[in-house]
PDB file of C-alpha atoms in Angstrom:
ATOM      1  CA  UNK A   6      70.406  43.563 123.810  1.00  0.00           C
ATOM      2  CA  UNK A   7      71.186  41.829 120.548  1.00  0.00           C
ATOM      3  CA  UNK A   8      70.346  38.150 120.370  1.00  0.00           C
ATOM      4  CA  UNK A   9      68.915  37.970 123.905  1.00  0.00           C
ATOM      5  CA  UNK A  10      65.192  37.432 124.317  1.00  0.00           C
ATOM      6  CA  UNK A  11      63.182  38.441 127.382  1.00  0.00           C
ATOM      7  CA  UNK A  12      62.343  34.783 127.977  1.00  0.00           C
ATOM      8  CA  UNK A  13      66.043  34.002 128.419  1.00  0.00           C
ATOM      9  CA  UNK A  14      66.601  36.365 131.352  1.00  0.00           C
ATOM     10  CA  UNK A  15      66.148  35.945 135.102  1.00  0.00           C
ATOM     11  CA  UNK A  16      66.475  38.849 137.545  1.00  0.00           C
ATOM     12  CA  UNK A  17      67.191  38.547 141.270  1.00  0.00           C
ATOM     13  CA  UNK A  18      65.994  41.550 143.280  1.00  0.00           C
ATOM     14  CA  UNK A  19      65.482  42.693 146.871  1.00  0.00           C
ATOM     15  CA  UNK A  20      62.241  41.338 148.357  1.00  0.00           C
ATOM     16  CA  UNK A  21      61.159  44.924 149.131  1.00  0.00           C
ATOM     17  CA  UNK A  22      61.567  46.278 145.624  1.00  0.00           C
ATOM     18  CA  UNK A  23      58.879  48.729 144.533  1.00  0.00           C
ATOM     19  CA  UNK A  24      56.089  47.051 142.528  1.00  0.00           C
ATOM     20  CA  UNK A  25      56.337  49.686 139.793  1.00  0.00           C
ATOM     21  CA  UNK A  26      60.008  48.851 139.310  1.00  0.00           C
ATOM     22  CA  UNK A  27      59.281  45.124 139.226  1.00  0.00           C
ATOM     23  CA  UNK A  28      56.568  45.636 136.617  1.00  0.00           C
ATOM     24  CA  UNK A  29      58.960  47.619 134.425  1.00  0.00           C
ATOM     25  CA  UNK A  30      61.775  45.110 134.879  1.00  0.00           C
ATOM     26  CA  UNK A  31      59.430  42.279 133.966  1.00  0.00           C
ATOM     27  CA  UNK A  32      59.205  43.725 130.459  1.00  0.00           C
ATOM     28  CA  UNK A  33      62.857  42.745 129.997  1.00  0.00           C
ATOM     29  CA  UNK A  34      63.211  39.701 132.254  1.00  0.00           C
ATOM     30  CA  UNK A  35      60.588  36.977 132.123  1.00  0.00           C
ATOM     31  CA  UNK A  36      61.282  35.746 135.649  1.00  0.00           C
ATOM     32  CA  UNK A  37      61.831  37.854 138.754  1.00  0.00           C
ATOM     33  CA  UNK A  38      63.195  36.063 141.821  1.00  0.00           C
ATOM     34  CA  UNK A  39      62.783  37.883 145.110  1.00  0.00           C
ATOM     35  CA  UNK A  40      65.400  37.563 147.812  1.00  0.00           C
ATOM     36  CA  UNK A  41      64.364  36.814 151.364  1.00  0.00           C
ATOM     37  CA  UNK A  42      65.456  38.549 154.576  1.00  0.00           C
ATOM     38  CA  UNK A  43      68.833  37.310 155.741  1.00  0.00           C
ATOM     39  CA  UNK A  44      68.488  36.731 159.497  1.00  0.00           C
ATOM     40  CA  UNK A  45      71.864  38.164 160.495  1.00  0.00           C
ATOM     41  CA  UNK A  46      72.377  41.176 158.224  1.00  0.00           C
ATOM     42  CA  UNK A  47      71.284  44.697 159.138  1.00  0.00           C
ATOM     43  CA  UNK A  48      67.615  45.209 158.260  1.00  0.00           C
ATOM     44  CA  UNK A  49      68.120  47.905 155.567  1.00  0.00           C
ATOM     45  CA  UNK A  50      70.376  45.554 153.555  1.00  0.00           C
ATOM     46  CA  UNK A  51      69.119  42.121 154.608  1.00  0.00           C
ATOM     47  CA  UNK A  52      67.517  41.533 151.211  1.00  0.00           C
ATOM     48  CA  UNK A  53      70.269  42.981 149.038  1.00  0.00           C
ATOM     49  CA  UNK A  54      71.406  40.457 146.420  1.00  0.00           C
ATOM     50  CA  UNK A  55      74.950  41.867 146.352  1.00  0.00           C
ATOM     51  CA  UNK A  56      75.343  41.098 150.068  1.00  0.00           C
ATOM     52  CA  UNK A  57      74.470  37.390 149.865  1.00  0.00           C
ATOM     53  CA  UNK A  58      75.912  36.428 146.480  1.00  0.00           C
ATOM     54  CA  UNK A  59      78.480  37.308 143.851  1.00  0.00           C
ATOM     55  CA  UNK A  60      77.533  37.174 140.186  1.00  0.00           C
ATOM     56  CA  UNK A  61      80.625  35.548 138.716  1.00  0.00           C
ATOM     57  CA  UNK A  62      79.305  35.593 135.160  1.00  0.00           C
ATOM     58  CA  UNK A  63      75.975  35.557 133.312  1.00  0.00           C
ATOM     59  CA  UNK A  64      75.281  31.962 134.384  1.00  0.00           C
ATOM     60  CA  UNK A  65      77.216  31.574 137.635  1.00  0.00           C
ATOM     61  CA  UNK A  66      76.459  32.676 141.204  1.00  0.00           C
ATOM     62  CA  UNK A  67      78.506  32.131 144.344  1.00  0.00           C
ATOM     63  CA  UNK A  68      76.043  32.240 147.250  1.00  0.00           C
ATOM     64  CA  UNK A  69      76.474  32.314 151.028  1.00  0.00           C
ATOM     65  CA  UNK A  70      75.804  28.870 152.565  1.00  0.00           C
ATOM     66  CA  UNK A  71      72.741  29.945 154.532  1.00  0.00           C
ATOM     67  CA  UNK A  72      70.981  31.068 151.328  1.00  0.00           C
ATOM     68  CA  UNK A  73      72.301  28.374 148.976  1.00  0.00           C
ATOM     69  CA  UNK A  74      69.356  25.972 149.202  1.00  0.00           C
ATOM     70  CA  UNK A  75      66.838  28.783 148.745  1.00  0.00           C
ATOM     71  CA  UNK A  76      68.359  29.905 145.437  1.00  0.00           C
ATOM     72  CA  UNK A  77      69.137  26.368 144.334  1.00  0.00           C
ATOM     73  CA  UNK A  78      65.413  25.675 144.643  1.00  0.00           C
ATOM     74  CA  UNK A  79      64.453  28.815 142.753  1.00  0.00           C
ATOM     75  CA  UNK A  80      66.873  28.312 139.850  1.00  0.00           C
ATOM     76  CA  UNK A  81      67.136  24.510 139.577  1.00  0.00           C
ATOM     77  CA  UNK A  82      66.856  23.246 136.007  1.00  0.00           C
ATOM     78  CA  UNK A  83      67.363  26.674 134.433  1.00  0.00           C
ATOM     79  CA  UNK A  84      70.998  26.317 133.459  1.00  0.00           C
ATOM     80  CA  UNK A  85      72.399  28.527 136.217  1.00  0.00           C
ATOM     81  CA  UNK A  86      75.460  27.254 138.085  1.00  0.00           C
ATOM     82  CA  UNK A  87      75.130  27.992 141.807  1.00  0.00           C
ATOM     83  CA  UNK A  88      78.263  27.507 143.882  1.00  0.00           C
ATOM     84  CA  UNK A  89      77.931  27.196 147.634  1.00  0.00           C
ATOM     85  CA  UNK A  90      80.182  29.669 149.432  1.00  0.00           C
ATOM     86  CA  UNK A  91      81.859  28.911 152.738  1.00  0.00           C
ATOM     87  CA  UNK A  92      81.566  32.259 154.545  1.00  0.00           C
ATOM     88  CA  UNK A  93      78.539  32.803 156.758  1.00  0.00           C
ATOM     89  CA  UNK A  94      77.369  36.373 157.122  1.00  0.00           C
ATOM     90  CA  UNK A  95      76.597  38.578 160.082  1.00  0.00           C
ATOM     91  CA  UNK A  96      75.703  42.216 160.576  1.00  0.00           C
ATOM     92  CA  UNK A  97      79.159  43.426 161.597  1.00  0.00           C
ATOM     93  CA  UNK A  98      81.728  44.663 159.096  1.00  0.00           C
ATOM     94  CA  UNK A  99      83.808  42.993 157.660  1.00  0.00           C
ATOM     95  CA  UNK A 100      81.800  39.804 158.156  1.00  0.00           C
ATOM     96  CA  UNK A 101      79.070  41.109 155.846  1.00  0.00           C
ATOM     97  CA  UNK A 102      81.314  41.595 152.761  1.00  0.00           C
ATOM     98  CA  UNK A 103      82.640  38.149 151.658  1.00  0.00           C
ATOM     99  CA  UNK A 104      80.538  38.143 148.458  1.00  0.00           C
ATOM    100  CA  UNK A 105      80.894  41.844 147.627  1.00  0.00           C
ATOM    101  CA  UNK A 106      83.217  41.548 144.625  1.00  0.00           C
ATOM    102  CA  UNK A 107      83.053  42.393 140.928  1.00  0.00           C
ATOM    103  CA  UNK A 108      84.494  40.709 137.891  1.00  0.00           C
ATOM    104  CA  UNK A 109      85.435  42.727 134.828  1.00  0.00           C
ATOM    105  CA  UNK A 110      86.675  40.452 132.058  1.00  0.00           C
ATOM    106  CA  UNK A 111      89.765  38.666 133.360  1.00  0.00           C
ATOM    107  CA  UNK A 112      89.976  40.812 136.501  1.00  0.00           C
ATOM    108  CA  UNK A 113      88.276  40.426 139.863  1.00  0.00           C
ATOM    109  CA  UNK A 114      88.184  43.414 142.212  1.00  0.00           C
ATOM    110  CA  UNK A 115      87.569  42.828 145.910  1.00  0.00           C
ATOM    111  CA  UNK A 116      88.828  43.222 149.487  1.00  0.00           C
ATOM    112  CA  UNK A 117      91.080  40.182 149.352  1.00  0.00           C
ATOM    113  CA  UNK A 118      91.397  39.621 153.107  1.00  0.00           C
ATOM    114  CA  UNK A 119      87.677  38.998 153.580  1.00  0.00           C
ATOM    115  CA  UNK A 120      86.511  37.499 150.285  1.00  0.00           C
ATOM    116  CA  UNK A 121      84.856  34.082 150.383  1.00  0.00           C
ATOM    117  CA  UNK A 122      87.188  31.158 149.736  1.00  0.00           C
ATOM    118  CA  UNK A 123      85.106  29.798 146.849  1.00  0.00           C
ATOM    119  CA  UNK A 124      85.330  33.113 144.989  1.00  0.00           C
ATOM    120  CA  UNK A 125      89.106  33.123 145.462  1.00  0.00           C
ATOM    121  CA  UNK A 126      89.426  29.500 144.333  1.00  0.00           C
ATOM    122  CA  UNK A 127      87.332  29.993 141.205  1.00  0.00           C
ATOM    123  CA  UNK A 128      89.165  33.197 140.291  1.00  0.00           C
ATOM    124  CA  UNK A 129      92.487  31.389 140.759  1.00  0.00           C
ATOM    125  CA  UNK A 130      91.363  28.403 138.670  1.00  0.00           C
ATOM    126  CA  UNK A 131      90.265  30.762 135.894  1.00  0.00           C
ATOM    127  CA  UNK A 132      93.554  32.693 136.139  1.00  0.00           C
ATOM    128  CA  UNK A 133      91.859  36.010 136.851  1.00  0.00           C
ATOM    129  CA  UNK A 134      93.900  39.002 137.955  1.00  0.00           C
ATOM    130  CA  UNK A 135      92.963  39.660 141.589  1.00  0.00           C
ATOM    131  CA  UNK A 136      92.980  43.330 142.551  1.00  0.00           C
ATOM    132  CA  UNK A 137      92.788  44.299 146.221  1.00  0.00           C
ATOM    133  CA  UNK A 138      90.819  47.378 147.315  1.00  0.00           C
ATOM    134  CA  UNK A 139      90.056  48.839 150.736  1.00  0.00           C
ATOM    135  CA  UNK A 140      86.378  49.372 149.901  1.00  0.00           C
ATOM    136  CA  UNK A 141      84.796  46.224 151.300  1.00  0.00           C
ATOM    137  CA  UNK A 142      81.439  47.001 149.706  1.00  0.00           C
ATOM    138  CA  UNK A 143      83.020  46.760 146.276  1.00  0.00           C
ATOM    139  CA  UNK A 144      79.988  45.720 144.239  1.00  0.00           C
ATOM    140  CA  UNK A 145      77.660  48.000 146.166  1.00  0.00           C
ATOM    141  CA  UNK A 146      79.904  50.915 145.228  1.00  0.00           C
ATOM    142  CA  UNK A 147      80.044  50.287 141.484  1.00  0.00           C
ATOM    143  CA  UNK A 148      77.700  50.568 138.534  1.00  0.00           C
ATOM    144  CA  UNK A 149      79.314  47.661 136.753  1.00  0.00           C
ATOM    145  CA  UNK A 150      78.895  47.526 132.974  1.00  0.00           C
ATOM    146  CA  UNK A 151      81.273  44.658 132.256  1.00  0.00           C
ATOM    147  CA  UNK A 152      83.873  45.690 129.668  1.00  0.00           C
ATOM    148  CA  UNK A 153      82.141  49.035 129.104  1.00  0.00           C
ATOM    149  CA  UNK A 154      83.514  50.363 132.391  1.00  0.00           C
ATOM    150  CA  UNK A 155      82.252  51.460 135.781  1.00  0.00           C
ATOM    151  CA  UNK A 156      80.698  54.407 137.595  1.00  0.00           C
ATOM    152  CA  UNK A 157      81.553  54.897 141.262  1.00  0.00           C
ATOM    153  CA  UNK A 158      81.693  57.471 144.040  1.00  0.00           C
ATOM    154  CA  UNK A 159      84.692  55.726 145.635  1.00  0.00           C
ATOM    155  CA  UNK A 160      87.911  57.506 144.644  1.00  0.00           C
ATOM    156  CA  UNK A 161      90.264  54.594 145.352  1.00  0.00           C
ATOM    157  CA  UNK A 162      88.141  52.210 143.298  1.00  0.00           C
ATOM    158  CA  UNK A 163      88.007  54.777 140.513  1.00  0.00           C
ATOM    159  CA  UNK A 164      91.789  55.251 140.460  1.00  0.00           C
ATOM    160  CA  UNK A 165      92.568  51.529 140.610  1.00  0.00           C
ATOM    161  CA  UNK A 166      90.121  50.594 137.863  1.00  0.00           C
ATOM    162  CA  UNK A 167      91.372  53.463 135.705  1.00  0.00           C
ATOM    163  CA  UNK A 168      94.953  52.243 136.178  1.00  0.00           C
ATOM    164  CA  UNK A 169      93.874  48.880 134.743  1.00  0.00           C
ATOM    165  CA  UNK A 170      92.807  50.595 131.524  1.00  0.00           C
ATOM    166  CA  UNK A 171      89.101  50.244 132.287  1.00  0.00           C
ATOM    167  CA  UNK A 172      87.055  53.370 131.622  1.00  0.00           C
ATOM    168  CA  UNK A 173      85.698  54.833 134.847  1.00  0.00           C
ATOM    169  CA  UNK A 174      83.610  57.784 135.940  1.00  0.00           C
ATOM    170  CA  UNK A 175      83.899  59.286 139.424  1.00  0.00           C
ATOM    171  CA  UNK A 176      80.708  60.857 140.761  1.00  0.00           C
ATOM    172  CA  UNK A 177      79.801  62.585 143.991  1.00  0.00           C
ATOM    173  CA  UNK A 178      79.052  60.544 147.097  1.00  0.00           C
ATOM    174  CA  UNK A 179      75.425  60.206 148.116  1.00  0.00           C
ATOM    175  CA  UNK A 180      72.321  61.209 146.147  1.00  0.00           C
ATOM    176  CA  UNK A 181      71.123  57.594 146.288  1.00  0.00           C
ATOM    177  CA  UNK A 182      68.380  56.742 148.767  1.00  0.00           C
ATOM    178  CA  UNK A 183      68.455  53.848 151.235  1.00  0.00           C
ATOM    179  CA  UNK A 184      66.068  53.706 154.173  1.00  0.00           C
ATOM    180  CA  UNK A 185      67.917  53.486 157.472  1.00  0.00           C
ATOM    181  CA  UNK A 186      71.059  55.212 156.180  1.00  0.00           C
ATOM    182  CA  UNK A 187      71.957  58.765 155.181  1.00  0.00           C
ATOM    183  CA  UNK A 188      72.435  57.479 151.639  1.00  0.00           C
ATOM    184  CA  UNK A 189      73.012  54.297 149.666  1.00  0.00           C
ATOM    185  CA  UNK A 190      75.575  53.141 147.123  1.00  0.00           C
ATOM    186  CA  UNK A 191      75.206  53.992 143.444  1.00  0.00           C
ATOM    187  CA  UNK A 192      75.985  50.432 142.340  1.00  0.00           C
ATOM    188  CA  UNK A 193      73.088  49.119 144.382  1.00  0.00           C
ATOM    189  CA  UNK A 194      70.714  51.220 142.274  1.00  0.00           C
ATOM    190  CA  UNK A 195      71.681  49.451 139.053  1.00  0.00           C
ATOM    191  CA  UNK A 196      71.687  46.274 137.031  1.00  0.00           C
ATOM    192  CA  UNK A 197      73.393  45.463 133.738  1.00  0.00           C
ATOM    193  CA  UNK A 198      73.042  42.957 130.946  1.00  0.00           C
ATOM    194  CA  UNK A 199      74.463  42.887 127.431  1.00  0.00           C
ATOM    195  CA  UNK A 200      74.626  46.603 126.650  1.00  0.00           C
ATOM    196  CA  UNK A 201      71.561  47.555 128.646  1.00  0.00           C
ATOM    197  CA  UNK A 202      71.813  49.406 131.963  1.00  0.00           C
ATOM    198  CA  UNK A 203      68.885  49.319 134.371  1.00  0.00           C
ATOM    199  CA  UNK A 204      68.539  52.082 136.963  1.00  0.00           C
ATOM    200  CA  UNK A 205      66.029  52.038 139.809  1.00  0.00           C
ATOM    201  CA  UNK A 206      65.267  55.735 139.318  1.00  0.00           C
ATOM    202  CA  UNK A 207      66.086  58.677 137.102  1.00  0.00           C
ATOM    203  CA  UNK A 208      69.327  60.622 136.977  1.00  0.00           C
ATOM    204  CA  UNK A 209      67.677  64.048 137.048  1.00  0.00           C
ATOM    205  CA  UNK A 210      67.916  64.078 140.846  1.00  0.00           C
ATOM    206  CA  UNK A 211      71.686  63.416 140.798  1.00  0.00           C
ATOM    207  CA  UNK A 212      74.058  66.426 140.690  1.00  0.00           C
ATOM    208  CA  UNK A 213      76.303  64.605 138.201  1.00  0.00           C
ATOM    209  CA  UNK A 214      73.391  63.761 135.914  1.00  0.00           C
ATOM    210  CA  UNK A 215      74.965  65.318 132.812  1.00  0.00           C
ATOM    211  CA  UNK A 216      78.366  63.691 133.388  1.00  0.00           C
ATOM    212  CA  UNK A 217      76.764  60.288 133.859  1.00  0.00           C
ATOM    213  CA  UNK A 218      74.599  60.652 130.759  1.00  0.00           C
ATOM    214  CA  UNK A 219      77.588  61.722 128.656  1.00  0.00           C
ATOM    215  CA  UNK A 220      79.603  58.741 129.906  1.00  0.00           C
ATOM    216  CA  UNK A 221      76.783  56.324 129.092  1.00  0.00           C
ATOM    217  CA  UNK A 222      76.256  57.866 125.664  1.00  0.00           C
ATOM    218  CA  UNK A 223      79.961  57.449 124.915  1.00  0.00           C
ATOM    219  CA  UNK A 224      79.456  53.723 125.533  1.00  0.00           C
ATOM    220  CA  UNK A 225      76.320  53.580 123.346  1.00  0.00           C
ATOM    221  CA  UNK A 226      74.590  52.265 126.445  1.00  0.00           C
ATOM    222  CA  UNK A 227      70.857  51.678 126.340  1.00  0.00           C
ATOM    223  CA  UNK A 228      69.539  52.959 129.671  1.00  0.00           C
ATOM    224  CA  UNK A 229      66.263  51.767 131.180  1.00  0.00           C
ATOM    225  CA  UNK A 230      64.876  53.973 133.945  1.00  0.00           C
ATOM    226  CA  UNK A 231      62.669  51.703 136.022  1.00  0.00           C
ATOM    227  CA  UNK A 232      60.905  54.525 137.872  1.00  0.00           C
ATOM    228  CA  UNK A 233      60.631  58.306 137.958  1.00  0.00           C
ATOM    229  CA  UNK A 234      61.910  58.430 141.527  1.00  0.00           C
ATOM    230  CA  UNK A 235      65.413  59.282 142.752  1.00  0.00           C
ATOM    231  CA  UNK A 236      67.911  56.423 142.567  1.00  0.00           C
ATOM    232  CA  UNK A 237      67.327  53.877 145.333  1.00  0.00           C
ATOM    233  CA  UNK A 238      69.850  51.304 146.534  1.00  0.00           C
ATOM    234  CA  UNK A 239      68.202  47.868 146.327  1.00  0.00           C
ATOM    235  CA  UNK A 240      71.518  46.016 146.451  1.00  0.00           C
ATOM    236  CA  UNK A 241      71.952  45.544 142.692  1.00  0.00           C
ATOM    237  CA  UNK A 242      69.627  43.925 140.161  1.00  0.00           C
ATOM    238  CA  UNK A 243      71.354  40.670 139.244  1.00  0.00           C
ATOM    239  CA  UNK A 244      70.457  39.501 135.733  1.00  0.00           C
ATOM    240  CA  UNK A 245      71.231  35.982 134.540  1.00  0.00           C
ATOM    241  CA  UNK A 246      70.968  34.090 131.261  1.00  0.00           C
ATOM    242  CA  UNK A 247      68.634  31.126 131.342  1.00  0.00           C
ATOM    243  CA  UNK A 248      69.981  27.955 129.717  1.00  0.00           C
ATOM    244  CA  UNK A 249      69.951  28.119 125.921  1.00  0.00           C
ATOM    245  CA  UNK A 250      67.195  26.088 124.355  1.00  0.00           C
TER     246      UNK A 250
END
């Protein structure tokens, strides 16, 4: 993480995140902001950051209107741009996916029909290529390492991202824990910042462990395992740059 100090980083995490993981993450991010339960999302995911906000870049969040004031209060004065979204969330698909999008360089990947209007407007203003996918839980499904590529268990996402010339690794579905569901999404068990990938557990429990490790090594990725447990879907660890001093 060249040129980035711990004091410059803020992490947003699920309010239920394991204390051991938080303690480990705090070695790399000086401030940890906990989400709060969203009143209308399903309980297993009601604190997932990637359900209530999109990380547009290292200093920009687009947040659902019902959570906007909460995060504005938490991040005010720290150089983070928080944009108020227009789409309110509820527990039923597809009304829980408006903020579930990823940006890779000059490309934004999302389910276009249901994406929040403010995300679409900002992407249009910035002349980003908008790529439509059927997987509404786009960010949940992807370990997103910016220009280094992605890891996903979703075949359509894998094929589309590969076709864009972005390196991708397809892994087997499942093998990520999430209470209340048979399994979680691999992207929700990760966070990324500036060449450093954070995972909520170890890869030894995943059947594609060796493939994933080889892919990460090919990217010279520094991997931080935040616990010795199996991967757990906490809805992504969102890491932001505090305002430069």
